[in-house]
DNA sequence: CATATATCGTTAAAGATTGTTAAAGTGAAT
DNA sequence: ATTCACTTTAACAATCTTTAACGATATATG
């Protein structure tokens, strides 16, 4: 669930936005001035801030600066009635990610929100996919196969093949399927190349008798755990 | 010179657009179906994509999704005969930047193209896009890579390459794509130059074991976070 | 069962790509 | 003209993938 901080002094617009965003499955906290919003930001975590520029007590730009002293990366979108370029620039300089001019279309706001979240999604979270094979662990992303304190840095091909074997652990990994997936083409030479890689993987895995790569004649290989 | 990818199955309209855009000093590559367009996108660098929604083999929406897996930021404009709102939203969700309904005025298309490019340009200029890589932060605009109190001022090329790697974090950044985007030309010497820069970036990133640049033999590099 | 044939196991060499360092080029600023 | 920062080119080492060669094993066939 994406959490949104919304700072908007116009109660009608604020509630309208909150409901709209809720319908789009964003959890939104609404604050009707900059001071309260800042206080709210300190107390909780937000994935995105939408700030009205013109607000009593503390305006949107000032609020954005304060938020930036706390968090350097949280995306900020300004709502502004003023379309003056200078204002916009002032906002951008302290680290806004986008702005939208009132009156605006809700869908357009949503689009911009999604565009921003998409842009930052890359560096937020990433689930490292790790397989366990007996006493081995295999980190697919890092291409590292570990067994106790010894660890092998696998090459791309070794890693891709081991991944396919793990995906099909205890069942047959069809030769043609593997070839087409990793080598693009299942010709004779690539098939021989694959055999070479099977040999290499077997060497890596020889420390653990509980794990082995069996050949299924004429069909492919089976990783037994 | 701004490079445009145009995917349009109607040959007349396609050529017409191409000539019009050429007259407005855009270099346009025309593809008459989605498959070819995707292939073209892989092989070269484009600043903007204009995609017809209804095309044989691979439609515009699907194409846009595929393009987004390669490049998360390149602007996409849809050409659509359907004015249905659902379609439009579907397009926006996968990251379109605008759409235009057939039949349309050439000048209107141009206006939208320019609006988008202007927006992208101001984005680039004013929005401090900051990536977080483990305990590093990388400010693209300032070209500064920080890790705790040590900070490195990157050169232009170092910064451009690191940005592309971040854009494609945890997936392969194709060598050719990077070369065409940063060096314009993917010849042998530029490829070697790129290798030199990879070495430099690795040195900067060596303080954090959770972040590393892996080579994918024959294809490119992968920034693992 | 014996033998032919295809498939697989393994090792080493060849060929291609990449890693790294240093020197040479380039262009802007002084 | 000289310095300086940056980029490219060169050179050599290291690594990765494919190909070749030969032996081993499995399956099919008479």
Short mmCIF file of C-alpha atoms (C1' of nucleotides) in Angstrom, two decimals:
data_model
loop_
_atom_site.label_atom_id
_atom_site.label_comp_id
_atom_site.label_asym_id
_atom_site.label_seq_id
_atom_site.Cartn_x
_atom_site.Cartn_y
_atom_site.Cartn_z
CA UNK A 1 0.00 0.00 0.00
CA UNK A 2 1.44 3.31 -1.08
CA UNK A 3 1.15 6.04 1.56
CA UNK A 4 0.51 9.59 0.41
CA UNK A 5 0.83 12.81 2.38
CA UNK A 6 -1.61 15.39 1.06
CA UNK A 7 -1.34 19.02 2.19
CA UNK A 8 -4.30 21.05 0.96
CA UNK A 9 -6.15 23.85 2.78
CA UNK A 10 -9.27 23.71 0.59
CA UNK A 11 -11.32 21.14 2.46
CA UNK A 12 -13.53 20.23 -0.50
CA UNK A 13 -10.68 19.65 -2.89
CA UNK A 14 -8.74 17.87 -0.19
CA UNK A 15 -11.45 15.34 0.56
CA UNK A 16 -12.20 14.88 -3.12
CA UNK A 17 -8.59 14.02 -3.77
CA UNK A 18 -8.36 11.78 -0.76
CA UNK A 19 -11.36 9.77 -1.89
CA UNK A 20 -10.14 9.56 -5.43
CA UNK A 21 -6.72 8.36 -4.33
CA UNK A 22 -8.31 5.91 -1.92
CA UNK A 23 -10.32 4.48 -4.82
CA UNK A 24 -7.02 4.02 -6.63
CA UNK A 25 -5.68 2.21 -3.56
CA UNK A 26 -3.44 4.90 -2.16
CA UNK A 27 -3.68 5.46 1.59
CA UNK A 28 -3.81 9.22 2.01
CA UNK A 29 -3.38 11.42 5.09
CA UNK A 30 -4.81 14.89 4.61
CA UNK A 31 -3.44 17.96 6.42
CA UNK A 32 -4.96 21.40 5.99
CA UNK A 33 -1.83 23.46 6.54
CA UNK A 34 1.90 23.18 6.19
CA UNK A 35 2.69 23.02 9.89
CA UNK A 36 0.41 20.07 10.50
CA UNK A 37 1.68 18.37 7.40
CA UNK A 38 5.28 18.69 8.53
CA UNK A 39 4.37 17.33 11.93
CA UNK A 40 2.61 14.43 10.23
CA UNK A 41 5.61 13.77 8.03
CA UNK A 42 7.88 13.54 11.07
CA UNK A 43 5.62 11.02 12.73
CA UNK A 44 5.03 8.63 9.89
CA UNK A 45 6.42 7.24 6.68
CA UNK A 46 5.14 8.43 3.30
CA UNK A 47 5.96 7.24 -0.19
CA UNK A 48 4.79 10.42 -1.88
CA UNK A 49 3.88 14.01 -0.96
CA UNK A 50 1.32 16.16 -2.75
CA UNK A 51 1.57 19.76 -1.55
CA UNK A 52 -0.61 22.72 -2.34
CA UNK A 53 1.62 25.71 -2.89
CA UNK A 54 -0.71 28.29 -1.37
CA UNK A 55 -1.57 27.38 2.20
CA UNK A 56 -1.93 29.32 5.43
CA UNK A 57 0.62 29.08 8.26
CA UNK A 58 3.26 27.38 6.11
CA UNK A 59 3.16 27.43 2.32
CA UNK A 60 3.94 24.45 0.11
CA UNK A 61 7.39 25.55 -0.97
CA UNK A 62 8.57 26.11 2.57
CA UNK A 63 7.04 22.82 3.60
CA UNK A 64 8.88 21.05 0.80
CA UNK A 65 12.16 22.52 2.00
CA UNK A 66 11.48 21.29 5.51
CA UNK A 67 10.54 17.86 4.27
CA UNK A 68 13.76 17.75 2.27
CA UNK A 69 15.82 18.34 5.38
CA UNK A 70 14.24 15.20 6.80
CA UNK A 71 14.10 13.09 3.66
CA UNK A 72 16.17 13.74 0.56
CA UNK A 73 14.42 11.40 -1.81
CA UNK A 74 10.66 11.19 -1.14
CA UNK A 75 8.85 12.34 -4.31
CA UNK A 76 7.04 15.69 -4.07
CA UNK A 77 4.31 16.95 -6.38
CA UNK A 78 3.11 20.54 -6.18
CA UNK A 79 -0.43 21.71 -6.73
CA UNK A 80 -0.31 25.27 -7.91
CA UNK A 81 -2.85 27.81 -9.13
CA UNK A 82 -0.10 30.08 -10.23
CA UNK A 83 1.19 29.03 -13.59
CA UNK A 84 4.08 31.47 -13.39
CA UNK A 85 7.26 29.85 -14.46
CA UNK A 86 9.30 31.44 -11.69
CA UNK A 87 7.24 29.82 -9.01
CA UNK A 88 7.51 26.50 -10.67
CA UNK A 89 11.22 26.80 -10.93
CA UNK A 90 11.52 27.75 -7.30
CA UNK A 91 9.68 24.55 -6.47
CA UNK A 92 11.82 22.41 -8.69
CA UNK A 93 15.00 23.79 -7.23
CA UNK A 94 14.24 22.48 -3.78
CA UNK A 95 13.52 19.09 -5.16
CA UNK A 96 10.02 18.72 -6.48
CA UNK A 97 9.45 15.85 -8.83
CA UNK A 98 6.52 17.30 -10.70
CA UNK A 99 3.88 19.99 -10.48
CA UNK A 100 0.33 20.30 -11.70
CA UNK A 101 -1.69 23.45 -12.24
CA UNK A 102 -5.19 23.96 -10.86
CA UNK A 103 -7.73 23.28 -12.08
CA UNK A 104 -6.56 19.83 -13.05
CA UNK A 105 -7.92 16.52 -14.18
CA UNK A 106 -7.82 13.79 -11.55
CA UNK A 107 -6.70 11.26 -14.09
CA UNK A 108 -3.83 13.47 -15.06
CA UNK A 109 -2.73 13.68 -11.45
CA UNK A 110 -2.94 9.92 -11.18
CA UNK A 111 -0.89 9.54 -14.30
CA UNK A 112 1.82 11.78 -12.91
CA UNK A 113 1.83 9.96 -9.60
CA UNK A 114 2.25 6.67 -11.37
CA UNK A 115 4.96 8.06 -13.61
CA UNK A 116 6.93 9.23 -10.58
CA UNK A 117 6.48 6.01 -8.63
CA UNK A 118 7.55 4.05 -11.67
CA UNK A 119 10.64 6.19 -11.97
CA UNK A 120 11.76 5.63 -8.41
CA UNK A 121 10.62 2.03 -8.18
CA UNK A 122 13.87 0.79 -9.62
CA UNK A 123 15.95 1.76 -6.64
CA UNK A 124 13.51 1.13 -3.81
CA UNK A 125 13.13 -2.50 -3.04
CA UNK A 126 14.44 -5.61 -4.60
CA UNK A 127 13.89 -9.16 -3.44
CA UNK A 128 17.08 -11.16 -3.82
CA UNK A 129 16.20 -14.52 -5.22
CA UNK A 130 18.22 -17.19 -3.44
CA UNK A 131 17.96 -20.92 -3.91
CA UNK A 132 19.02 -23.43 -1.27
CA UNK A 133 20.48 -26.72 -2.49
CA UNK A 134 21.41 -28.93 0.41
CA UNK A 135 24.18 -27.05 2.18
CA UNK A 136 24.63 -24.74 -0.79
CA UNK A 137 23.02 -21.37 -1.36
CA UNK A 138 22.78 -19.86 -4.82
CA UNK A 139 22.20 -16.13 -5.25
CA UNK A 140 20.88 -15.73 -8.77
CA UNK A 141 21.33 -11.99 -9.00
CA UNK A 142 24.88 -11.96 -7.74
CA UNK A 143 25.66 -15.24 -9.48
CA UNK A 144 27.31 -16.63 -6.38
CA UNK A 145 27.18 -20.24 -5.25
CA UNK A 146 28.15 -20.69 -1.62
CA UNK A 147 28.91 -23.72 0.48
CA UNK A 148 30.04 -22.91 3.99
CA UNK A 149 32.96 -20.52 3.67
CA UNK A 150 33.88 -21.47 0.11
CA UNK A 151 32.03 -19.52 -2.52
CA UNK A 152 32.17 -19.71 -6.29
CA UNK A 153 31.62 -16.73 -8.54
CA UNK A 154 29.67 -18.20 -11.45
CA UNK A 155 29.80 -16.93 -15.01
CA UNK A 156 26.61 -15.78 -16.70
CA UNK A 157 26.06 -19.03 -18.59
CA UNK A 158 26.80 -21.20 -15.56
CA UNK A 159 24.40 -19.12 -13.55
CA UNK A 160 21.62 -19.18 -16.13
CA UNK A 161 21.85 -22.93 -16.47
CA UNK A 162 21.91 -23.55 -12.73
CA UNK A 163 18.90 -21.27 -12.35
CA UNK A 164 16.93 -23.28 -14.91
CA UNK A 165 17.91 -26.49 -13.13
CA UNK A 166 16.78 -25.05 -9.81
CA UNK A 167 13.51 -23.87 -11.33
CA UNK A 168 12.92 -27.47 -12.39
CA UNK A 169 14.48 -29.16 -9.39
CA UNK A 170 13.67 -32.88 -9.10
CA UNK A 171 12.08 -32.91 -12.52
CA UNK A 172 13.51 -33.10 -16.00
CA UNK A 173 14.84 -29.91 -17.53
CA UNK A 174 14.33 -30.56 -21.24
CA UNK A 175 17.47 -30.03 -23.27
CA UNK A 176 15.72 -28.15 -26.06
CA UNK A 177 13.96 -25.88 -23.64
CA UNK A 178 17.18 -24.98 -21.87
CA UNK A 179 18.99 -24.41 -25.15
CA UNK A 180 16.30 -22.15 -26.53
CA UNK A 181 16.07 -20.23 -23.27
CA UNK A 182 19.77 -19.68 -22.71
CA UNK A 183 21.42 -20.13 -26.10
CA UNK A 184 18.47 -18.98 -28.27
CA UNK A 185 19.17 -21.80 -30.71
CA UNK A 186 19.19 -25.55 -30.06
CA UNK A 187 21.73 -26.63 -32.66
CA UNK A 188 24.38 -29.32 -32.22
CA UNK A 189 27.21 -27.07 -31.10
CA UNK A 190 25.17 -25.27 -28.47
CA UNK A 191 24.10 -28.66 -27.18
CA UNK A 192 27.74 -29.66 -26.77
CA UNK A 193 28.44 -26.34 -25.12
CA UNK A 194 25.66 -27.09 -22.67
CA UNK A 195 27.25 -30.43 -21.86
CA UNK A 196 30.47 -28.62 -21.04
CA UNK A 197 28.56 -26.39 -18.63
CA UNK A 198 26.86 -29.35 -17.00
CA UNK A 199 30.32 -30.75 -16.28
CA UNK A 200 31.36 -27.43 -14.76
CA UNK A 201 28.30 -27.26 -12.54
CA UNK A 202 28.86 -30.83 -11.39
CA UNK A 203 32.36 -29.86 -10.27
CA UNK A 204 30.99 -26.97 -8.23
CA UNK A 205 28.38 -29.24 -6.66
CA UNK A 206 30.64 -32.20 -5.85
CA UNK A 207 31.07 -31.19 -2.17
CA UNK A 208 27.49 -32.16 -1.38
CA UNK A 209 26.49 -35.75 -2.25
CA UNK A 210 22.82 -34.93 -1.61
CA UNK A 211 22.81 -32.66 -4.65
CA UNK A 212 23.54 -33.97 -8.11
CA UNK A 213 22.76 -33.41 -11.74
CA UNK A 214 21.48 -36.55 -13.45
CA UNK A 215 21.23 -37.07 -17.17
CA UNK A 216 17.97 -38.27 -18.66
CA UNK A 217 19.07 -39.83 -21.87
CA UNK A 218 17.68 -38.13 -24.94
CA UNK A 219 15.65 -35.63 -22.94
CA UNK A 220 17.74 -33.48 -20.67
CA UNK A 221 18.96 -33.19 -17.10
CA UNK A 222 17.48 -33.42 -13.65
CA UNK A 223 18.77 -31.64 -10.59
CA UNK A 224 18.17 -33.91 -7.63
CA UNK A 225 18.20 -32.39 -4.15
CA UNK B 1 19.11 15.74 -33.83
CA UNK B 2 16.12 14.21 -32.12
CA UNK B 3 15.54 10.60 -33.10
CA UNK B 4 11.95 9.37 -33.36
CA UNK B 5 10.68 5.81 -33.56
CA UNK B 6 7.43 5.67 -35.51
CA UNK B 7 5.33 2.48 -35.52
CA UNK B 8 2.49 2.75 -38.02
CA UNK B 9 1.09 0.04 -40.27
CA UNK B 10 -0.66 2.38 -42.66
CA UNK B 11 2.08 3.02 -45.19
CA UNK B 12 0.62 6.26 -46.50
CA UNK B 13 0.14 7.81 -43.10
CA UNK B 14 3.51 6.53 -41.98
CA UNK B 15 5.41 8.08 -44.84
CA UNK B 16 3.42 11.27 -44.57
CA UNK B 17 4.35 11.59 -40.91
CA UNK B 18 7.93 10.70 -41.56
CA UNK B 19 8.27 13.42 -44.17
CA UNK B 20 6.52 15.95 -42.02
CA UNK B 21 8.74 15.18 -39.05
CA UNK B 22 11.80 15.23 -41.24
CA UNK B 23 10.82 18.72 -42.42
CA UNK B 24 10.66 19.69 -38.75
CA UNK B 25 14.17 18.26 -38.32
CA UNK B 26 13.33 15.04 -36.52
CA UNK B 27 15.12 11.95 -37.76
CA UNK B 28 12.42 9.29 -37.97
CA UNK B 29 12.65 5.53 -38.39
CA UNK B 30 9.39 3.99 -39.59
CA UNK B 31 8.33 0.42 -38.76
CA UNK B 32 5.13 -1.10 -40.10
CA UNK B 33 4.43 -3.45 -37.19
CA UNK B 34 5.11 -3.78 -33.50
CA UNK B 35 7.60 -6.63 -33.78
CA UNK B 36 9.85 -4.75 -36.16
CA UNK B 37 9.55 -1.61 -34.10
CA UNK B 38 10.65 -3.44 -30.95
CA UNK B 39 13.58 -4.93 -32.78
CA UNK B 40 14.49 -1.47 -34.03
CA UNK B 41 14.24 -0.04 -30.54
CA UNK B 42 16.63 -2.66 -29.20
CA UNK B 43 19.18 -1.86 -31.87
CA UNK B 44 19.25 1.88 -31.65
CA UNK B 45 18.63 4.89 -29.45
CA UNK B 46 15.45 6.96 -29.73
CA UNK B 47 14.40 10.15 -27.97
CA UNK B 48 10.70 9.66 -28.60
CA UNK B 49 8.31 6.89 -29.68
CA UNK B 50 5.08 7.42 -31.61
CA UNK B 51 3.04 4.22 -31.67
CA UNK B 52 -0.13 3.41 -33.52
CA UNK B 53 -2.38 1.47 -31.17
CA UNK B 54 -3.88 -0.79 -33.81
CA UNK B 55 -1.21 -2.67 -35.66
CA UNK B 56 -0.83 -6.23 -36.91
CA UNK B 57 1.55 -8.73 -35.25
CA UNK B 58 2.05 -6.63 -32.11
CA UNK B 59 -0.28 -3.80 -31.12
CA UNK B 60 0.82 -0.45 -29.80
CA UNK B 61 -0.02 -1.08 -26.15
CA UNK B 62 1.89 -4.33 -26.04
CA UNK B 63 4.76 -2.69 -27.84
CA UNK B 64 4.79 0.12 -25.29
CA UNK B 65 5.01 -2.41 -22.47
CA UNK B 66 7.92 -4.12 -24.15
CA UNK B 67 9.67 -0.82 -24.72
CA UNK B 68 9.18 0.03 -21.06
CA UNK B 69 11.01 -3.10 -19.98
CA UNK B 70 14.00 -1.82 -21.92
CA UNK B 71 13.67 1.87 -21.18
CA UNK B 72 11.61 3.30 -18.35
CA UNK B 73 11.71 6.93 -19.35
CA UNK B 74 11.61 7.38 -23.13
CA UNK B 75 8.47 9.41 -24.00
CA UNK B 76 5.71 7.49 -25.75
CA UNK B 77 2.83 9.01 -27.71
CA UNK B 78 -0.07 6.85 -28.89
CA UNK B 79 -1.95 7.28 -32.11
CA UNK B 80 -5.42 5.93 -31.62
CA UNK B 81 -8.60 5.85 -33.65
CA UNK B 82 -10.50 4.67 -30.62
CA UNK B 83 -11.40 7.54 -28.37
CA UNK B 84 -12.51 5.19 -25.63
CA UNK B 85 -11.42 6.33 -22.24
CA UNK B 86 -10.52 2.85 -21.05
CA UNK B 87 -8.00 2.39 -23.78
CA UNK B 88 -6.41 5.68 -23.02
CA UNK B 89 -6.07 4.85 -19.37
CA UNK B 90 -4.65 1.46 -20.15
CA UNK B 91 -2.02 3.23 -22.18
CA UNK B 92 -1.23 5.73 -19.49
CA UNK B 93 -0.82 2.99 -16.94
CA UNK B 94 2.10 1.48 -18.73
CA UNK B 95 3.68 4.85 -19.01
CA UNK B 96 2.54 6.71 -22.07
CA UNK B 97 3.20 10.41 -22.02
CA UNK B 98 0.42 11.50 -24.32
CA UNK B 99 -2.05 10.27 -26.89
CA UNK B 100 -3.68 11.71 -29.98
CA UNK B 101 -6.83 10.58 -31.72
CA UNK B 102 -7.07 9.94 -35.47
CA UNK B 103 -7.74 11.79 -37.62
CA UNK B 104 -5.42 14.43 -36.29
CA UNK B 105 -3.81 17.61 -37.36
CA UNK B 106 -0.07 17.33 -38.05
CA UNK B 107 0.58 20.60 -36.32
CA UNK B 108 -1.19 19.37 -33.24
CA UNK B 109 1.02 16.31 -33.15
CA UNK B 110 4.07 18.51 -33.49
CA UNK B 111 2.85 20.70 -30.67
CA UNK B 112 2.47 17.70 -28.41
CA UNK B 113 5.84 16.33 -29.34
CA UNK B 114 7.44 19.63 -28.50
CA UNK B 115 5.51 19.89 -25.24
CA UNK B 116 6.75 16.48 -24.16
CA UNK B 117 10.32 17.10 -25.15
CA UNK B 118 10.19 20.40 -23.32
CA UNK B 119 8.85 18.69 -20.24
CA UNK B 120 11.51 16.02 -20.38
CA UNK B 121 14.12 18.69 -20.83
CA UNK B 122 12.92 20.66 -17.81
CA UNK B 123 12.77 17.42 -15.86
CA UNK B 124 16.35 16.78 -16.72
CA UNK B 125 17.35 20.28 -15.81
CA UNK B 126 15.47 20.89 -12.63
CA UNK B 127 14.34 17.71 -10.99
CA UNK B 128 17.14 16.39 -8.85
CA UNK B 129 16.83 12.74 -9.55
CA UNK B 130 18.62 10.86 -6.83
CA UNK B 131 19.26 7.16 -6.94
CA UNK B 132 20.01 5.13 -3.85
CA UNK B 133 22.38 2.21 -4.25
CA UNK B 134 22.92 0.42 -0.98
CA UNK B 135 24.62 2.99 1.22
CA UNK B 136 25.42 5.18 -1.78
CA UNK B 137 23.38 8.05 -3.14
CA UNK B 138 23.85 9.22 -6.69
CA UNK B 139 22.66 12.67 -7.69
CA UNK B 140 22.40 12.58 -11.46
CA UNK B 141 22.19 16.33 -11.99
CA UNK B 142 25.07 17.17 -9.74
CA UNK B 143 26.97 14.09 -10.88
CA UNK B 144 27.88 13.32 -7.31
CA UNK B 145 28.19 9.85 -5.86
CA UNK B 146 28.12 9.84 -2.09
CA UNK B 147 28.89 7.19 0.47
CA UNK B 148 28.79 8.42 4.03
CA UNK B 149 31.15 11.37 4.21
CA UNK B 150 33.20 10.48 1.16
CA UNK B 151 31.82 11.82 -2.08
CA UNK B 152 33.04 11.51 -5.63
CA UNK B 153 32.49 14.11 -8.32
CA UNK B 154 31.84 12.06 -11.43
CA UNK B 155 32.72 13.13 -14.94
CA UNK B 156 30.01 13.40 -17.58
CA UNK B 157 30.64 10.00 -19.11
CA UNK B 158 30.94 8.26 -15.75
CA UNK B 159 27.68 9.83 -14.69
CA UNK B 160 25.80 9.00 -17.88
CA UNK B 161 26.88 5.39 -17.70
CA UNK B 162 26.01 5.04 -14.03
CA UNK B 163 22.61 6.59 -14.73
CA UNK B 164 21.87 4.04 -17.46
CA UNK B 165 22.95 1.25 -15.14
CA UNK B 166 20.65 2.60 -12.43
CA UNK B 167 17.77 2.91 -14.89
CA UNK B 168 18.25 -0.79 -15.61
CA UNK B 169 19.20 -1.89 -12.11
CA UNK B 170 19.09 -5.66 -11.64
CA UNK B 171 18.61 -6.29 -15.31
CA UNK B 172 20.97 -6.32 -18.23
CA UNK B 173 21.99 -3.01 -19.75
CA UNK B 174 22.68 -3.99 -23.34
CA UNK B 175 26.08 -2.89 -24.50
CA UNK B 176 24.84 -1.62 -27.87
CA UNK B 177 22.04 0.31 -26.28
CA UNK B 178 24.37 2.04 -23.85
CA UNK B 179 26.87 2.82 -26.58
CA UNK B 180 24.28 4.31 -28.88
CA UNK B 181 22.75 6.32 -26.05
CA UNK B 182 25.97 7.72 -24.62
CA UNK B 183 28.56 7.45 -27.39
CA UNK B 184 26.17 7.71 -30.38
CA UNK B 185 28.09 4.99 -32.19
CA UNK B 186 28.71 1.41 -31.09
CA UNK B 187 32.02 0.80 -32.79
CA UNK B 188 34.93 -1.18 -31.37
CA UNK B 189 36.80 1.72 -29.83
CA UNK B 190 33.79 3.16 -28.07
CA UNK B 191 33.10 -0.29 -26.69
CA UNK B 192 36.64 -0.38 -25.23
CA UNK B 193 36.13 3.12 -23.87
CA UNK B 194 32.99 1.89 -22.16
CA UNK B 195 34.97 -0.95 -20.57
CA UNK B 196 37.37 1.60 -19.16
CA UNK B 197 34.47 3.48 -17.63
CA UNK B 198 33.05 0.31 -16.15
CA UNK B 199 36.36 -0.22 -14.40
CA UNK B 200 36.22 3.34 -13.06
CA UNK B 201 32.69 2.92 -11.75
CA UNK B 202 33.63 -0.35 -10.10
CA UNK B 203 36.39 1.42 -8.22
CA UNK B 204 33.93 4.01 -6.95
CA UNK B 205 31.50 1.32 -5.87
CA UNK B 206 33.98 -1.01 -4.19
CA UNK B 207 33.16 0.24 -0.66
CA UNK B 208 29.74 -1.40 -0.73
CA UNK B 209 29.72 -5.17 -1.35
CA UNK B 210 25.94 -5.13 -1.80
CA UNK B 211 26.35 -3.15 -5.01
CA UNK B 212 28.29 -4.46 -7.96
CA UNK B 213 28.50 -4.29 -11.71
CA UNK B 214 28.43 -7.73 -13.31
CA UNK B 215 29.37 -8.46 -16.88
CA UNK B 216 26.99 -10.48 -19.02
CA UNK B 217 29.31 -11.93 -21.60
CA UNK B 218 28.49 -10.75 -25.11
CA UNK B 219 25.49 -8.71 -24.03
CA UNK B 220 26.35 -5.98 -21.57
CA UNK B 221 26.42 -5.21 -17.87
CA UNK B 222 24.12 -5.60 -14.92
CA UNK B 223 24.09 -3.38 -11.85
CA UNK B 224 23.12 -5.60 -8.94
CA UNK B 225 21.79 -3.90 -5.82
"C1'" DC C 1 24.07 -61.22 -27.16
"C1'" DA C 2 26.75 -58.44 -30.25
"C1'" DT C 3 27.19 -54.50 -32.65
"C1'" DA C 4 25.86 -50.07 -34.62
"C1'" DT C 5 24.51 -45.57 -33.58
"C1'" DA C 6 23.39 -41.78 -31.06
"C1'" DT C 7 24.02 -39.34 -26.87
"C1'" DC C 8 26.72 -37.84 -23.14
"C1'" DG C 9 31.26 -36.85 -20.10
"C1'" DT C 10 35.43 -34.71 -19.91
"C1'" DT C 11 39.46 -32.20 -21.05
"C1'" DA C 12 42.03 -29.03 -23.58
"C1'" DA C 13 42.73 -25.63 -27.03
"C1'" DA C 14 41.06 -21.86 -29.82
"C1'" DG C 15 38.64 -17.71 -30.31
"C1'" DA C 16 36.33 -13.90 -28.52
"C1'" DT C 17 35.26 -10.71 -24.97
"C1'" DT C 18 36.36 -8.23 -21.00
"C1'" DG C 19 39.57 -6.13 -17.06
"C1'" DT C 20 43.01 -3.06 -16.10
"C1'" DT C 21 46.65 0.20 -16.41
"C1'" DA C 22 49.05 3.62 -18.68
"C1'" DA C 23 49.98 6.65 -22.35
"C1'" DA C 24 48.29 9.63 -25.90
"C1'" DG C 25 44.93 12.72 -27.62
"C1'" DT C 26 41.52 16.58 -26.97
"C1'" DG C 27 39.67 20.83 -25.75
"C1'" DA C 28 38.71 24.38 -22.54
"C1'" DA C 29 40.58 27.60 -19.20
"C1'" DT C 30 44.39 30.24 -17.62
"C1'" DA D 1 51.73 28.50 -24.79
"C1'" DT D 2 50.71 25.83 -20.77
"C1'" DT D 3 48.00 23.56 -17.62
"C1'" DC D 4 44.36 20.78 -16.39
"C1'" DA D 5 40.56 17.63 -16.56
"C1'" DC D 6 38.59 14.40 -19.33
"C1'" DT D 7 38.26 10.96 -22.93
"C1'" DT D 8 40.13 7.81 -26.12
"C1'" DT D 9 43.54 4.59 -27.70
"C1'" DA D 10 46.92 1.08 -26.94
"C1'" DA D 11 48.77 -2.85 -24.84
"C1'" DC D 12 48.65 -6.89 -22.29
"C1'" DA D 13 46.44 -9.98 -18.93
"C1'" DA D 14 42.56 -12.48 -17.51
"C1'" DT D 15 38.29 -14.63 -18.22
"C1'" DC D 16 34.41 -16.66 -20.75
"C1'" DT D 17 32.39 -19.33 -24.38
"C1'" DT D 18 32.71 -22.30 -28.11
"C1'" DT D 19 34.80 -25.88 -30.70
"C1'" DA D 20 37.38 -30.06 -31.19
"C1'" DA D 21 38.78 -34.47 -29.84
"C1'" DC D 22 38.32 -38.76 -27.67
"C1'" DG D 23 36.36 -41.84 -24.40
"C1'" DA D 24 32.27 -43.64 -22.01
"C1'" DT D 25 27.53 -44.89 -21.76
"C1'" DA D 26 22.94 -45.75 -23.26
"C1'" DT D 27 19.55 -47.35 -26.64
"C1'" DA D 28 18.16 -49.72 -30.82
"C1'" DT D 29 18.44 -53.49 -33.98
"C1'" DG D 30 19.32 -57.96 -35.90
#
